[in-house]
Short mmCIF file of C-alpha atoms in Angstrom, two decimals:
data_model
loop_
_atom_site.label_atom_id
_atom_site.label_comp_id
_atom_site.label_asym_id
_atom_site.label_seq_id
_atom_site.Cartn_x
_atom_site.Cartn_y
_atom_site.Cartn_z
CA MET A 1 -15.18 9.76 13.54
CA SER A 2 -13.94 8.48 10.07
CA ASP A 3 -12.33 10.31 7.76
CA ASN A 4 -13.44 9.10 4.30
CA THR A 5 -10.85 11.76 2.66
CA ARG A 6 -7.58 11.41 4.75
CA THR A 7 -7.18 7.34 4.66
CA LEU A 8 -4.51 5.05 6.35
CA TRP A 9 -3.37 5.00 3.09
CA HIS A 10 -2.99 8.37 2.63
CA LEU A 11 -1.17 8.81 6.25
CA THR A 12 1.23 6.06 5.84
CA SER A 13 2.10 6.69 1.71
CA ALA A 14 6.17 6.46 1.13
CA GLU A 15 4.52 7.57 -2.59
CA GLN A 16 4.41 11.11 -3.76
CA VAL A 17 3.42 12.32 -6.58
CA THR A 18 2.96 15.88 -7.96
CA ALA A 19 0.63 16.22 -10.89
CA PRO A 20 0.15 19.96 -11.20
CA PRO A 21 -3.91 21.13 -13.06
CA LEU A 22 -3.70 21.38 -16.87
CA ALA A 23 -3.25 24.74 -18.13
CA GLY A 24 -3.47 25.82 -21.74
CA ASP A 25 -4.76 23.94 -24.72
CA VAL A 26 -2.73 21.05 -25.73
CA THR A 27 -2.06 17.80 -28.30
CA ALA A 28 -0.81 15.06 -27.26
CA ASP A 29 -1.09 11.41 -29.02
CA LEU A 30 -3.18 9.67 -26.52
CA VAL A 31 -5.16 11.51 -23.78
CA VAL A 32 -6.50 9.20 -20.71
CA ILE A 33 -9.44 10.28 -18.15
CA GLY A 34 -8.93 8.85 -14.76
CA GLY A 35 -5.95 8.27 -12.69
CA GLY A 36 -6.68 5.08 -10.96
CA PHE A 37 -5.05 1.82 -11.23
CA THR A 38 -6.16 1.30 -15.29
CA GLY A 39 -5.43 4.88 -16.18
CA LEU A 40 -1.69 4.85 -14.47
CA SER A 41 -1.01 1.86 -16.16
CA ALA A 42 -2.24 3.02 -19.30
CA ALA A 43 -0.22 6.10 -19.17
CA LEU A 44 2.73 4.29 -18.17
CA HIS A 45 2.53 1.81 -21.03
CA ALA A 46 1.59 4.20 -23.54
CA ALA A 47 4.45 6.50 -22.70
CA GLU A 48 6.91 3.41 -22.49
CA GLN A 49 6.41 2.93 -26.24
CA GLY A 50 6.97 6.42 -27.22
CA ALA A 51 3.53 7.67 -27.35
CA ASP A 52 2.73 11.60 -26.18
CA VAL A 53 0.26 10.65 -23.17
CA ARG A 54 -2.02 13.55 -21.15
CA LEU A 55 -3.57 12.31 -18.47
CA VAL A 56 -6.17 13.80 -16.60
CA GLU A 57 -8.06 13.27 -13.19
CA ALA A 58 -10.71 15.13 -11.24
CA GLU A 59 -8.61 15.10 -7.57
CA ALA A 60 -5.33 13.17 -7.13
CA PRO A 61 -3.69 10.23 -8.36
CA GLY A 62 -4.94 7.05 -6.37
CA HIS A 63 -7.75 9.56 -4.97
CA GLY A 64 -10.92 7.29 -5.93
CA GLY A 65 -11.24 3.37 -5.60
CA SER A 66 -7.74 3.29 -5.90
CA GLY A 67 -6.53 5.17 -3.23
CA ARG A 68 -8.97 3.48 -0.93
CA ASN A 69 -8.65 -0.18 -1.89
CA VAL A 70 -7.88 -3.28 0.54
CA GLY A 71 -4.69 -3.51 -1.00
CA LEU A 72 -5.09 -7.63 -1.76
CA ALA A 73 -3.47 -7.95 -5.49
CA ASN A 74 -5.03 -11.04 -6.29
CA ALA A 75 -5.41 -13.27 -9.60
CA GLY A 76 -8.97 -14.11 -11.20
CA LEU A 77 -12.06 -12.24 -10.79
CA TRP A 78 -14.50 -12.76 -7.87
CA LEU A 79 -16.25 -15.34 -10.11
CA PRO A 80 -14.99 -18.78 -10.38
CA PRO A 81 -13.57 -19.95 -13.94
CA ASP A 82 -16.54 -21.85 -14.92
CA ASP A 83 -18.99 -18.82 -14.08
CA ILE A 84 -16.54 -16.92 -16.39
CA ARG A 85 -17.16 -19.66 -18.93
CA ALA A 86 -20.74 -19.71 -18.92
CA HIS A 87 -20.88 -15.99 -19.33
CA LEU A 88 -18.32 -15.51 -22.29
CA GLY A 89 -17.76 -18.72 -23.56
CA ASP A 90 -15.03 -21.22 -23.49
CA ALA A 91 -12.43 -19.19 -25.78
CA VAL A 92 -12.60 -16.14 -24.35
CA GLY A 93 -13.34 -17.36 -20.69
CA ASN A 94 -10.17 -19.39 -20.75
CA ARG A 95 -8.45 -16.42 -22.47
CA LEU A 96 -9.71 -13.87 -19.62
CA ILE A 97 -8.84 -16.58 -17.22
CA ALA A 98 -4.99 -17.41 -18.25
CA LEU A 99 -4.46 -13.34 -18.42
CA LEU A 100 -5.79 -12.81 -14.77
CA ALA A 101 -3.87 -15.14 -13.81
CA GLY A 102 -0.70 -13.36 -14.38
CA ALA A 103 -2.04 -9.94 -13.29
CA PRO A 104 -0.29 -10.05 -9.98
CA ALA A 105 3.08 -10.92 -11.41
CA LEU A 106 2.19 -7.89 -13.71
CA VAL A 107 1.47 -6.11 -10.73
CA PHE A 108 5.06 -7.33 -8.50
CA GLU A 109 7.12 -6.97 -11.72
CA LEU A 110 6.20 -3.46 -11.95
CA ILE A 111 7.14 -2.40 -8.34
CA ALA A 112 10.11 -4.35 -8.86
CA ARG A 113 11.07 -2.38 -12.31
CA HIS A 114 10.10 0.88 -10.85
CA GLY A 115 11.11 0.72 -7.42
CA ILE A 116 7.09 1.36 -5.75
CA ALA A 117 7.49 1.91 -2.33
CA CYS A 118 3.75 0.29 -1.65
CA GLU A 119 5.04 -2.56 0.90
CA PRO A 120 4.65 -5.31 -1.54
CA VAL A 121 3.94 -8.74 0.45
CA ARG A 122 3.68 -11.78 -2.20
CA SER A 123 2.64 -14.30 0.26
CA GLY A 124 -0.75 -15.21 -1.30
CA THR A 125 -3.93 -14.57 0.02
CA LEU A 126 -6.36 -17.14 2.00
CA HIS A 127 -10.12 -16.94 1.47
CA CYS A 128 -11.34 -18.26 4.33
CA ALA A 129 -14.49 -20.50 4.94
CA HIS A 130 -16.90 -18.56 7.35
CA SER A 131 -19.54 -21.59 7.79
CA PRO A 132 -19.93 -25.41 6.54
CA SER A 133 -21.44 -23.60 3.55
CA GLY A 134 -18.51 -21.56 2.75
CA LEU A 135 -16.01 -24.72 3.12
CA ALA A 136 -18.37 -26.20 0.25
CA ASP A 137 -18.09 -23.13 -1.91
CA LEU A 138 -14.51 -22.94 -1.43
CA CYS A 139 -13.63 -27.20 -2.30
CA ARG A 140 -16.06 -26.12 -5.74
CA ARG A 141 -13.87 -23.08 -6.23
CA HIS A 142 -10.07 -25.65 -5.63
CA ALA A 143 -11.83 -28.19 -8.16
CA GLN A 144 -12.32 -25.93 -10.74
CA LEU A 145 -9.25 -23.40 -10.51
CA THR A 146 -7.12 -26.60 -10.47
CA ALA A 147 -8.56 -28.00 -13.54
CA SER A 148 -7.63 -24.68 -14.75
CA GLY A 149 -3.70 -25.10 -13.79
CA ALA A 150 -3.88 -22.18 -10.81
CA PRO A 151 -1.50 -23.56 -7.97
CA VAL A 152 -4.47 -23.08 -5.66
CA GLU A 153 -4.10 -25.46 -2.14
CA LEU A 154 -7.28 -26.29 0.10
CA LEU A 155 -6.24 -25.96 3.89
CA SER A 156 -7.91 -27.76 6.67
CA ALA A 157 -9.14 -26.19 9.32
CA GLU A 158 -6.31 -26.54 11.84
CA GLU A 159 -4.13 -25.05 8.78
CA THR A 160 -6.39 -22.40 8.26
CA THR A 161 -5.66 -21.48 11.76
CA ARG A 162 -1.88 -21.74 12.17
CA ARG A 163 -2.24 -19.43 8.69
CA THR A 164 -4.49 -17.11 10.24
CA GLY A 165 -3.98 -17.00 14.08
CA SER A 166 -8.00 -17.51 14.41
CA GLY A 167 -10.08 -20.29 15.25
CA ALA A 168 -13.07 -18.65 13.42
CA PHE A 169 -12.98 -20.43 10.09
CA HIS A 170 -13.61 -24.09 8.53
CA GLY A 171 -11.00 -24.29 6.14
CA ALA A 172 -9.69 -21.85 3.57
CA LEU A 173 -8.64 -21.58 -0.15
CA PHE A 174 -4.78 -20.45 -0.54
CA ASP A 175 -3.56 -18.96 -3.79
CA PRO A 176 0.20 -18.20 -3.77
CA ARG A 177 0.15 -16.15 -6.85
CA ALA A 178 -1.59 -13.34 -5.00
CA GLY A 179 -0.44 -10.66 -1.87
CA THR A 180 -0.78 -7.46 -0.85
CA ILE A 181 0.54 -3.68 -0.96
CA GLN A 182 -0.23 -0.35 -0.15
CA PRO A 183 -2.72 0.26 -2.79
CA LEU A 184 -2.54 4.40 -2.71
CA ALA A 185 1.29 4.04 -2.73
CA TYR A 186 1.11 1.96 -5.79
CA ALA A 187 -0.83 4.31 -7.57
CA CYS A 188 1.48 7.10 -6.84
CA GLY A 189 4.38 5.26 -7.85
CA LEU A 190 2.60 3.98 -11.14
CA ALA A 191 2.31 7.84 -11.52
CA ARG A 192 5.92 8.32 -10.83
CA ALA A 193 6.93 5.87 -13.45
CA ALA A 194 4.28 7.24 -15.77
CA GLN A 195 5.92 10.28 -15.81
CA ALA A 196 9.19 9.53 -15.76
CA ALA A 197 8.48 7.69 -19.02
CA GLY A 198 7.63 10.95 -20.39
CA ALA A 199 3.83 10.92 -19.40
CA ARG A 200 1.90 14.47 -18.60
CA LEU A 201 -0.30 14.17 -15.75
CA HIS A 202 -2.72 16.40 -14.45
CA GLY A 203 -4.62 16.46 -11.29
CA GLN A 204 -7.26 18.87 -10.23
CA SER A 205 -8.88 18.87 -13.94
CA PRO A 206 -11.93 17.14 -14.31
CA ALA A 207 -13.37 16.50 -17.39
CA LEU A 208 -15.82 19.10 -18.60
CA GLU A 209 -16.56 17.76 -22.18
CA ILE A 210 -15.37 15.14 -24.37
CA GLU A 211 -16.22 15.37 -27.82
CA HIS A 212 -15.09 13.78 -31.19
CA LYS A 213 -14.52 16.10 -33.71
CA ASP A 214 -12.74 16.15 -37.00
CA GLY A 215 -10.68 12.95 -36.78
CA ALA A 216 -9.63 13.49 -32.54
CA TRP A 217 -10.82 13.68 -29.24
CA GLN A 218 -11.33 17.01 -27.51
CA VAL A 219 -11.38 17.16 -23.33
CA ARG A 220 -12.23 20.42 -21.83
CA THR A 221 -11.19 21.31 -18.14
CA SER A 222 -11.39 24.35 -16.78
CA GLY A 223 -8.04 25.05 -17.09
CA GLY A 224 -7.61 24.05 -20.65
CA SER A 225 -7.94 21.79 -23.42
CA ILE A 226 -6.67 18.49 -24.80
CA ARG A 227 -6.58 17.21 -28.59
CA ALA A 228 -5.58 13.62 -28.95
CA ARG A 229 -6.02 10.90 -31.74
CA LYS A 230 -6.37 8.95 -29.15
CA LEU A 231 -8.88 8.15 -25.83
CA ILE A 232 -9.22 5.85 -22.72
CA GLN A 233 -11.39 6.49 -20.40
CA ALA A 234 -10.91 4.91 -16.57
CA THR A 235 -13.52 7.07 -14.58
CA ASN A 236 -14.82 3.09 -13.45
CA ALA A 237 -17.12 3.96 -9.77
CA TYR A 238 -15.55 7.69 -9.47
CA HIS A 239 -16.78 9.01 -13.00
CA ARG A 240 -17.67 12.70 -12.45
CA GLY A 241 -20.71 14.59 -14.81
CA LEU A 242 -20.83 14.27 -18.80
CA ALA A 243 -23.68 11.56 -17.48
CA ASP A 244 -24.22 10.44 -20.99
CA ARG A 245 -20.39 9.00 -20.99
CA ARG A 246 -21.25 7.35 -17.58
CA PRO A 247 -20.12 3.93 -17.24
CA ALA A 248 -23.22 1.55 -16.96
CA HIS A 249 -22.68 -0.21 -13.25
CA VAL A 250 -23.96 -0.59 -9.51
CA PRO A 251 -21.92 1.52 -7.06
CA VAL A 252 -21.21 -0.51 -4.17
CA HIS A 253 -19.12 0.91 -0.93
CA TYR A 254 -16.68 -1.30 0.70
CA PHE A 255 -15.40 0.62 4.23
CA GLN A 256 -12.11 -0.17 6.47
CA TYR A 257 -10.98 0.49 10.05
CA ALA A 258 -7.44 0.28 10.99
CA THR A 259 -6.04 -0.01 14.56
CA ASP A 260 -2.50 1.34 15.54
CA PRO A 261 0.17 -0.78 14.81
CA LEU A 262 -0.26 -4.06 17.33
CA PRO A 263 2.16 -4.57 19.89
CA GLU A 264 5.14 -7.23 19.15
CA LYS A 265 3.93 -10.16 20.91
CA THR A 266 0.08 -10.10 19.68
CA ARG A 267 1.45 -9.37 16.08
CA ALA A 268 3.46 -12.42 15.76
CA ALA A 269 0.30 -14.67 16.61
CA ILE A 270 -2.07 -13.19 13.37
CA LEU A 271 -0.74 -14.20 10.07
CA PRO A 272 2.71 -15.20 10.56
CA GLY A 273 3.20 -15.59 7.07
CA GLY A 274 1.73 -12.13 5.75
CA GLU A 275 -1.47 -13.55 3.56
CA GLY A 276 -4.07 -11.38 2.93
CA CYS A 277 -7.56 -12.48 3.67
CA TRP A 278 -11.22 -12.19 2.78
CA ASP A 279 -13.89 -14.67 3.90
CA THR A 280 -17.11 -16.32 2.32
CA GLY A 281 -19.70 -14.65 3.69
CA LEU A 282 -22.69 -12.96 1.66
CA ILE A 283 -21.65 -9.68 2.93
CA MET A 284 -17.96 -10.66 3.22
CA THR A 285 -15.55 -9.60 5.58
CA SER A 286 -11.68 -8.87 4.85
CA PHE A 287 -8.85 -8.38 7.06
CA ARG A 288 -4.78 -8.16 6.99
CA LEU A 289 -1.78 -6.39 8.32
CA ASP A 290 0.25 -3.63 7.05
CA ARG A 291 4.13 -3.31 7.20
CA ALA A 292 3.85 -1.38 10.63
CA GLY A 293 1.60 -4.21 12.53
CA ARG A 294 -1.72 -2.56 12.08
CA MET A 295 -4.66 -4.72 11.69
CA ILE A 296 -7.05 -3.37 9.09
CA ILE A 297 -10.45 -5.13 8.58
CA GLY A 298 -13.42 -3.91 6.09
CA GLY A 299 -16.93 -5.14 5.06
CA MET A 300 -19.71 -3.82 2.68
CA GLY A 301 -20.98 -0.07 3.41
CA ALA A 302 -20.67 3.21 3.53
CA LEU A 303 -19.64 5.53 6.09
CA ASP A 304 -21.09 8.35 5.41
CA HIS A 305 -24.64 8.08 6.52
CA PRO A 306 -26.59 8.39 9.84
CA ALA A 307 -26.41 4.31 9.78
CA SER A 308 -22.74 4.05 9.78
CA GLY A 309 -22.39 3.59 13.40
CA ILE A 310 -23.73 -0.06 12.99
CA HIS A 311 -20.83 -0.84 10.54
CA ARG A 312 -18.86 0.27 13.61
CA ALA A 313 -19.89 -1.70 16.03
CA TRP A 314 -19.92 -4.85 13.96
CA VAL A 315 -16.30 -3.81 13.02
CA ARG A 316 -15.85 -4.12 16.87
CA ARG A 317 -17.76 -7.39 17.53
CA LYS A 318 -16.48 -9.06 14.50
CA LEU A 319 -12.49 -8.14 15.51
CA ALA A 320 -13.13 -9.98 19.29
CA GLN A 321 -14.43 -13.17 17.33
CA LEU A 322 -11.70 -13.23 15.14
CA TYR A 323 -8.98 -12.76 17.58
CA PRO A 324 -10.07 -12.27 21.18
CA ALA A 325 -7.10 -10.80 21.97
CA LEU A 326 -7.94 -7.57 19.96
CA SER A 327 -11.15 -7.11 21.81
CA ARG A 328 -9.98 -3.99 23.31
CA GLN A 329 -7.60 -2.63 20.33
CA PRO A 330 -9.07 0.95 19.33
CA LEU A 331 -10.02 1.43 15.76
CA VAL A 332 -8.13 4.72 14.76
CA THR A 333 -8.79 5.39 11.36
CA GLY A 334 -11.86 4.23 9.18
CA TRP A 335 -12.64 5.24 5.34
CA HIS A 336 -14.56 3.81 2.90
CA GLY A 337 -14.54 3.65 -1.08
CA ARG A 338 -16.97 2.74 -4.44
CA ILE A 339 -16.86 -0.43 -6.21
CA ALA A 340 -18.47 -0.74 -9.98
CA MET A 341 -20.14 -3.71 -9.68
CA THR A 342 -21.86 -5.06 -13.38
CA GLY A 343 -24.75 -7.67 -13.05
CA ASP A 344 -22.36 -10.44 -14.49
CA HIS A 345 -19.28 -9.37 -12.39
CA ILE A 346 -17.36 -9.27 -15.53
CA PRO A 347 -15.14 -6.08 -15.92
CA LYS A 348 -16.24 -4.64 -19.64
CA ILE A 349 -14.61 -2.75 -22.15
CA THR A 350 -16.60 -0.63 -24.62
CA ARG A 351 -15.98 2.00 -27.53
CA PRO A 352 -16.71 5.30 -26.41
CA GLY A 353 -16.01 6.37 -29.99
CA PRO A 354 -13.61 6.11 -32.75
CA GLY A 355 -10.12 5.43 -31.38
CA ALA A 356 -11.45 5.00 -27.73
CA LEU A 357 -11.48 2.50 -25.74
CA ALA A 358 -13.12 2.50 -21.62
CA ALA A 359 -12.96 -0.12 -18.91
CA HIS A 360 -14.86 -0.30 -15.53
CA GLY A 361 -16.43 -2.96 -13.84
CA TYR A 362 -14.02 -5.19 -11.80
CA SER A 363 -16.41 -5.92 -9.07
CA GLY A 364 -13.49 -5.42 -6.45
CA ARG A 365 -10.47 -6.70 -8.37
CA GLY A 366 -9.07 -3.65 -9.29
CA ILE A 367 -5.40 -4.19 -8.92
CA GLY A 368 -4.58 -6.77 -11.02
CA PRO A 369 -7.08 -6.23 -13.65
CA GLY A 370 -6.92 -2.70 -13.64
CA THR A 371 -3.77 -2.54 -14.28
CA LEU A 372 -3.62 -5.35 -16.80
CA PHE A 373 -6.47 -3.50 -18.41
CA GLY A 374 -4.80 -0.40 -18.96
CA LYS A 375 -1.83 -1.38 -20.41
CA ALA A 376 -3.66 -3.73 -22.77
CA MET A 377 -6.13 -0.53 -23.60
CA ALA A 378 -3.01 1.48 -24.61
CA GLU A 379 -1.33 -1.35 -26.36
CA ALA A 380 -4.41 -2.06 -28.45
CA LEU A 381 -5.02 1.85 -29.27
CA LEU A 382 -1.52 2.29 -30.08
CA SER A 383 -1.28 -0.87 -32.74
CA GLY A 384 -4.48 -0.54 -33.93
CA ILE A 385 -5.24 -3.85 -33.35
CA GLU A 386 -7.48 -5.35 -30.36
CA THR A 387 -7.30 -8.88 -30.47
CA ASN A 388 -4.83 -9.09 -27.46
CA LEU A 389 -7.69 -7.09 -25.27
CA PRO A 390 -8.28 -9.61 -22.19
CA ILE A 391 -12.18 -9.58 -23.40
CA PRO A 392 -13.85 -8.40 -26.56
CA ALA A 393 -14.64 -4.64 -27.29
CA ILE A 394 -18.43 -3.87 -27.24
CA ASP A 395 -19.97 -0.62 -28.11
CA ARG A 396 -22.03 -0.36 -24.95
CA HIS A 397 -23.00 -1.80 -21.78
CA ALA A 398 -26.38 -1.10 -19.85
CA GLU A 399 -27.36 -1.89 -16.26
CA ARG A 400 -31.13 -1.57 -14.97
CA TRP A 401 -32.25 -0.38 -12.07
CA THR A 402 -28.76 0.58 -10.85
CA ALA A 403 -29.64 2.99 -7.94
CA LEU A 404 -32.05 0.57 -6.78
CA GLN A 405 -29.65 -2.36 -6.25
CA GLN A 406 -27.11 0.48 -4.71
CA ALA A 407 -29.88 0.73 -2.09
CA TYR A 408 -30.24 -2.78 -1.38
CA VAL A 409 -26.84 -4.12 -1.12
CA GLU A 410 -26.72 -0.76 1.59
CA THR A 411 -29.74 -1.66 3.27
CA GLY A 412 -28.58 -5.07 3.26
CA ALA A 413 -25.36 -4.82 4.56
CA THR A 414 -26.30 -2.65 7.39
CA LEU A 415 -29.15 -4.53 8.42
CA MET A 416 -26.83 -7.98 8.38
CA HIS A 417 -24.01 -5.79 10.48
CA LEU A 418 -26.43 -4.80 12.55
CA ILE A 419 -27.81 -8.02 13.59
CA ARG A 420 -24.30 -9.62 13.56
CA ALA A 421 -23.23 -7.14 16.28
CA ARG A 422 -26.00 -7.58 18.62
CA VAL A 423 -25.39 -11.77 17.94
CA GLY A 424 -21.61 -11.38 18.73
CA TYR A 425 -20.82 -12.87 14.89
#
């Protein structure tokens, strides 16, 4: 059985943080709603600038998508550079590309500076071609990325086999800027660092009411209220209640299964360089090792419906296809999380009201962009200058047919995994 409340990351996190519920009525310079990468980064950087910060989280820091993440700290977005420019224009697009190129450096600098025990490995990532058409896509991405100044490398099938330990791929795109982390431990480490800087974090404190009145924001929870001049909403795919403030996105689920630590001999032949990987499949697959040598493999889909057994059966066959030596390796832990997708796969920064900013829609790239966007929003609100935001803030963002799109993606992932589980792919 999968346990979606106690993930592998919960079981192995070396970072712990206590965030007591809000009690009473308080004031602050900045109130942050949401305790994921974005909200915690915002709280940390605002507190380091001397602001009086309060953060409220419905569960515990890292509970949502941040703590259920694959743990790939990637540079850039899922979209290749030319597509980003096509959506945003050259000036804004190039700025976003440049900033996100440095997002992994920001993540690993914060880890080092605050001593966050989150298994950081900056050995790069491998985007693996699952087919000849996938390799052609990687060739296009390589050309665009190198033209934009990215130090990426296109690998042959033989080199990909050496790097991954699997002969299943036609080549790969290696990005040395990226790496892997234990994502829940990173979130808890950010929370600990924010508290050390003076921010006060409150778990088990869902926002029940958000109102701008008399020049200030009022956020009410069951235990009290916070009155603050500035507000950041960082609820992303885990927004709870308050439908009129829900970020517009398509919720997409992504699941993962983990093995026990692999035997040393087996482990030595798999990803010897420590890269994190995902493939070019339309219904993509990710795979990586953690520090203890567990294989963690994932794909699109949820584990909380009657057909979820199809996903597990597919994982068993997929794991055997990638690594025949693991064909009998038990899957001991399974979980899933929600991703906030936007129609153009580009994150959004919106203005919920005066003196407020909100970010959402990382479309599966939450670690680097979330950390960067949280920092940038905090700095913009405290300085009153928005020109340094990664993308311009807009008054609102809308998405159409989100429930239908969500059902389409889940059904498509389930059917694809059913077919591939039966044919052995």
